[in-house]
Amino acid sequence: MKTHVLFNLFATFLLADGLNIEDSAGQFFSSGHTNNWAVLVCTSRFWFNYRHVANTLSVYRSVKRLGIPDSHIVLMLADDMACNHRNPKPATVFSHKNMELNVYGDDVEVDYRGYEVTVENFLRVLTGRLPPSTPRSKRLLSDDRSNILIYLTGHGGNGFLKFQDSEEISNVELADAFEQMWQKRRYNELLFIIDTCQGASMYERFYSPNLMALASSQVGEDSLSHQPDLAIGVHLMDRYTFYLLEFLEDIHPASKANMNDLFKVCPKSQCVSTPGHRTDLFLRDPGSVLITDFFGSVRKVEITTEAIDLTDPIKEVEERPANGDVHKEMHSYVDQLPVSEIIHQNGKLCATSTNKMSLCCFHGDVSECEMQLPRGLGVEGPP
Amino acid sequence: HYAAAQKQAEPAVLQPTPQPKDDFQEELVVRPLHSGDIYASFQFRTLWETDFMRGNKVSHYRLFPKSLGQVISKFSVRELHISFTQGYWRTMQWGQPYLPSPPGAELWVWFQDSVTDVDATWKELTNVLSGIFCASLNFIDSTNTVQPSASFKPLGIGNVTDHRFLRYATLPREIVCTENLTPWKKLLPCGSKAGLAVLLKSEKLFHSSFHSQAVHIRPVCQDWQCKTTSWELRQTLNVVFDLHNSGQGKREWSLFKMFSRTLTEACPLASSSKIYIDITDNPEQFELSPATSLLSQAMVLGDRRTFSVYDLTQQDTFGSVRSLNLLIRWKSTEGDMLRPLLHAERYVAGYGLQTGEIHTLMYNHHPYRSFPVLLLDSVPWYLRLYIHTLTVTSKGKDNKPSYIHYQPSKDRVRPHLLEMLVQLPPNSVTEVTVQFERALLKWTEYTPDPNHGFYVGSSVISSLVPSTVAMDTNSTRERPLFSSFFPCKEESSYFVRVYTEPLLVNLPTPDFSMPYNVICLTCTVVAVGYGSLYNLLTRSFQIEEPSPGLAKRIANVIRKMRGVPPL
């Protein structure tokens, strides 16, 4: 009897402990994502749009600091401000006047730059329909358990965003691209932040699930820039992203700040425009979504108790030279400017006598394109 | 478990550790220039005796970067040369560079004989390299790739030179910034953490008159017999700091002033780590501290130069403060620079947006020797060259090239390729002119900023220039890296490559707001015209009494009640 009671007690204790583990495990996997990606796009060209590049780079800097590696960030900058000839301090992009913070840094990898930042490339990156020879760093290799952060900045209007002063992307196209991503299971949850004039119009048309969107201004309002720097001569940052950067500088990888704090960034008193957000398509409550779910890269670890058999260690194969060393051929360097060889190239004399010369062409059949040089070079040819 | 542990113990006992067959050397050459500027050239060389082309893939990489090794084996590359340059090298003020490069990006590759479709492999290779170096090399396609027929012979060993396996392309518009330097630094064995690479800080490097970083891969001889070959990877970085921008006008340079860092140790993986300061020009005119007793002489660029050497693998180089900050201070500014023997310029002449003329000038400053030069010109298809107007004149007289190779362009497919072997008479200027006409592009082919203009890549002039001293033809003797880049086959001349300026031409640019204007105007005209016609035809007039005011209406109601006719 006693052993029976003891056994019951023991069983209940184990069960209670088991429940505790399940609870913490449940909390561990609450967000459902296993990896993080970020797509940061600056769509403006020309020196006076310095602030858009500074915006994108400051989000890049925060995202890198919180743990997302370069291989998981697709950074698209439509113009080069750091090494622009107008930049009085080359290789730097500042976000604050008096040059306090260089958001460009010393370790930056830009994946799409200059003319490569087009609407087509942006949509191809999102949907994954890239040409087969595209390198890995230019692809968004997300899966159905990826949380993606998409940040766009530039000049925009009611329902569109201007790319490089020559084309636009509309909110319908963007919504359709996200739907394609959803159908292809290319994201688990997606956070979309846009800092342009009338930014809220860009997320009006979204209809795919698990999307959360933030914009710096409502329809009919302009997003304003923060402050100019007299030494550099342009406005350095936009207001919304400036206060966003300030907010993110306080976040560290173990921070428990949630999305409701992010919605409060830059109220009307600081931003002049009214930032907006949209959470109706998002399945979880924004209060339970951590900032680091999108901005950071907190790796989840699964502990397993299975034993894995390792293969036998690979024995290094010693290279035996074949046939001994006797008959190895002598190599030599190539003559860099073999004048006589060049003149007698392809078996045909290119300079026969002092008066006649022929033009050597390099197609498959030399005879078909041999022609006489005209009078300018001292040749008597047929008129 | 016990059996497994036993198994694991066995191989460690049987096989001895193999000798590493790779070697890493790093070097910095500092050359003070007559104008007060200073030229610093970094070279990092990794030698590896391996065979990428064999069947079983190479899988263990030590000093050689894996990304480049995989590129070589996957695309059957025999030689690869890629450079990113910001700024233009001023030959007349600075002399000849140790490693020339044109402004923008330049890529030329020799493929192995086994490649069947060179163009497809070239396209894939440019895409992969654009990912590795964070550059827009994917813009290299058939419209800016050429296949030179005589220039750009392989710099590595090889017997066969079939130019079908050579591809050359430049992107003169390509910007070089920290995002290109970051992956370049990551290819080094020590990264940017130890050795000479700690000096590579982007804020100082890009605030310069000239900045060029390059990667060169080629097979080289291992020993003097040249029976074994090894792969050589050279990463080079050339930078010229301006006297006024970076030097604050004072003719006093130090490592800290140039790079904002000092050196504390050599790269532990390097077999040799040295700094060379060129003291040939004026050995009494500047002082060098800390002093060093090591001196070395080298034959480079046709001249015998003397260098002070600092060996970073020796601990006493760093002194008691454990850090090395070289200081070069001028005492006087006399002395003339030796004029470079070969120099070239290029410009566009003409007016208007229809026609123009390209002039290329090649200067031979040697007093009595003439030498041949090979000029390579690759002009985009939208400048239609009129080759019948090609003239080559020296000293006012016609100078017939002894070899011309011209491949005409095809619209939107191929650029022009012009290669000429010209003999430059001594002490003369040779001028090559050709007229062209500008094409009108389709409106989708314009860049987002078309009013900036369109670039034409630099001309390349390759030449064997007579040298004043006997050059060293022994290719495997222990030589500093900067003097062993171009292979030397004969003693009396040295190979040099000169790049001209890129050209910037304006093409006739349409007004991109015209479609919008035309639509507005047309719609207005149609609306006004059609609307007026419709109104004329269908409008009819009816007479209507205006409604009376309130007082009148009340009066009318009262009158109706009284039975009296209304007002």
PDB file of N, CA, C and O in Angstrom, chain A residues 315-321, chain B residues 14-19 21 54 56:
ATOM      1  N   LYS A 315      39.108   9.011 -44.633  1.00  0.00           N
ATOM      2  CA  LYS A 315      40.581   8.916 -44.683  1.00  0.00           C
ATOM      3  C   LYS A 315      41.070   9.760 -45.840  1.00  0.00           C
ATOM      4  O   LYS A 315      40.532   9.709 -46.938  1.00  0.00           O
ATOM      5  N   GLU A 316      42.120  10.533 -45.597  1.00  0.00           N
ATOM      6  CA  GLU A 316      42.614  11.382 -46.661  1.00  0.00           C
ATOM      7  C   GLU A 316      43.353  10.549 -47.684  1.00  0.00           C
ATOM      8  O   GLU A 316      44.226   9.771 -47.341  1.00  0.00           O
ATOM      9  N   VAL A 317      42.984  10.729 -48.942  1.00  0.00           N
ATOM     10  CA  VAL A 317      43.624   9.959 -50.017  1.00  0.00           C
ATOM     11  C   VAL A 317      44.920  10.660 -50.381  1.00  0.00           C
ATOM     12  O   VAL A 317      44.936  11.832 -50.726  1.00  0.00           O
ATOM     13  N   GLU A 318      46.035   9.923 -50.322  1.00  0.00           N
ATOM     14  CA  GLU A 318      47.298  10.565 -50.660  1.00  0.00           C
ATOM     15  C   GLU A 318      47.454  10.583 -52.161  1.00  0.00           C
ATOM     16  O   GLU A 318      47.231   9.589 -52.835  1.00  0.00           O
ATOM     17  N   GLU A 319      47.847  11.745 -52.683  1.00  0.00           N
ATOM     18  CA  GLU A 319      47.972  11.843 -54.127  1.00  0.00           C
ATOM     19  C   GLU A 319      49.287  11.215 -54.542  1.00  0.00           C
ATOM     20  O   GLU A 319      50.342  11.669 -54.119  1.00  0.00           O
ATOM     21  N   ARG A 320      49.194  10.218 -55.397  1.00  0.00           N
ATOM     22  CA  ARG A 320      50.431   9.649 -55.933  1.00  0.00           C
ATOM     23  C   ARG A 320      50.619  10.184 -57.327  1.00  0.00           C
ATOM     24  O   ARG A 320      49.747  10.036 -58.165  1.00  0.00           O
ATOM     25  N   PRO A 321      51.761  10.782 -57.601  1.00  0.00           N
ATOM     26  CA  PRO A 321      51.959  11.284 -58.963  1.00  0.00           C
ATOM     27  C   PRO A 321      52.043  10.113 -59.944  1.00  0.00           C
ATOM     28  O   PRO A 321      52.721   9.122 -59.680  1.00  0.00           O
TER      29      PRO A 321
ATOM     30  N   LEU B  14      47.856   6.539 -37.842  1.00  0.00           N
ATOM     31  CA  LEU B  14      48.437   6.060 -39.102  1.00  0.00           C
ATOM     32  C   LEU B  14      49.004   7.187 -39.966  1.00  0.00           C
ATOM     33  O   LEU B  14      50.119   7.117 -40.422  1.00  0.00           O
ATOM     34  N   GLN B  15      48.173   8.236 -40.230  1.00  0.00           N
ATOM     35  CA  GLN B  15      48.601   9.251 -41.207  1.00  0.00           C
ATOM     36  C   GLN B  15      49.356  10.398 -40.554  1.00  0.00           C
ATOM     37  O   GLN B  15      48.877  10.975 -39.588  1.00  0.00           O
ATOM     38  N   PRO B  16      50.498  10.762 -41.100  1.00  0.00           N
ATOM     39  CA  PRO B  16      51.174  11.966 -40.594  1.00  0.00           C
ATOM     40  C   PRO B  16      50.506  13.207 -41.174  1.00  0.00           C
ATOM     41  O   PRO B  16      49.873  13.131 -42.219  1.00  0.00           O
ATOM     42  N   THR B  17      50.654  14.335 -40.512  1.00  0.00           N
ATOM     43  CA  THR B  17      50.004  15.554 -41.027  1.00  0.00           C
ATOM     44  C   THR B  17      50.712  15.983 -42.309  1.00  0.00           C
ATOM     45  O   THR B  17      51.929  16.106 -42.336  1.00  0.00           O
ATOM     46  N   PRO B  18      49.951  16.225 -43.383  1.00  0.00           N
ATOM     47  CA  PRO B  18      50.584  16.592 -44.652  1.00  0.00           C
ATOM     48  C   PRO B  18      51.112  18.016 -44.607  1.00  0.00           C
ATOM     49  O   PRO B  18      50.614  18.857 -43.871  1.00  0.00           O
ATOM     50  N   GLN B  19      52.157  18.275 -45.430  1.00  0.00           N
ATOM     51  CA  GLN B  19      52.712  19.617 -45.500  1.00  0.00           C
ATOM     52  C   GLN B  19      51.699  20.555 -46.135  1.00  0.00           C
ATOM     53  O   GLN B  19      51.157  20.242 -47.175  1.00  0.00           O
ATOM     54  N   LYS B  21      50.324  23.143 -48.530  1.00  0.00           N
ATOM     55  CA  LYS B  21      50.863  23.560 -49.817  1.00  0.00           C
ATOM     56  C   LYS B  21      50.431  24.971 -50.154  1.00  0.00           C
ATOM     57  O   LYS B  21      50.487  25.368 -51.300  1.00  0.00           O
ATOM     58  N   ARG B  54      40.553  19.040 -61.667  1.00  0.00           N
ATOM     59  CA  ARG B  54      40.511  17.573 -61.598  1.00  0.00           C
ATOM     60  C   ARG B  54      39.117  17.099 -61.282  1.00  0.00           C
ATOM     61  O   ARG B  54      38.248  17.885 -60.928  1.00  0.00           O
ATOM     62  N   ASN B  56      37.795  14.955 -58.727  1.00  0.00           N
ATOM     63  CA  ASN B  56      37.257  15.113 -57.362  1.00  0.00           C
ATOM     64  C   ASN B  56      37.412  16.564 -56.929  1.00  0.00           C
ATOM     65  O   ASN B  56      38.450  17.176 -57.077  1.00  0.00           O
TER      66      ASN B  56
END
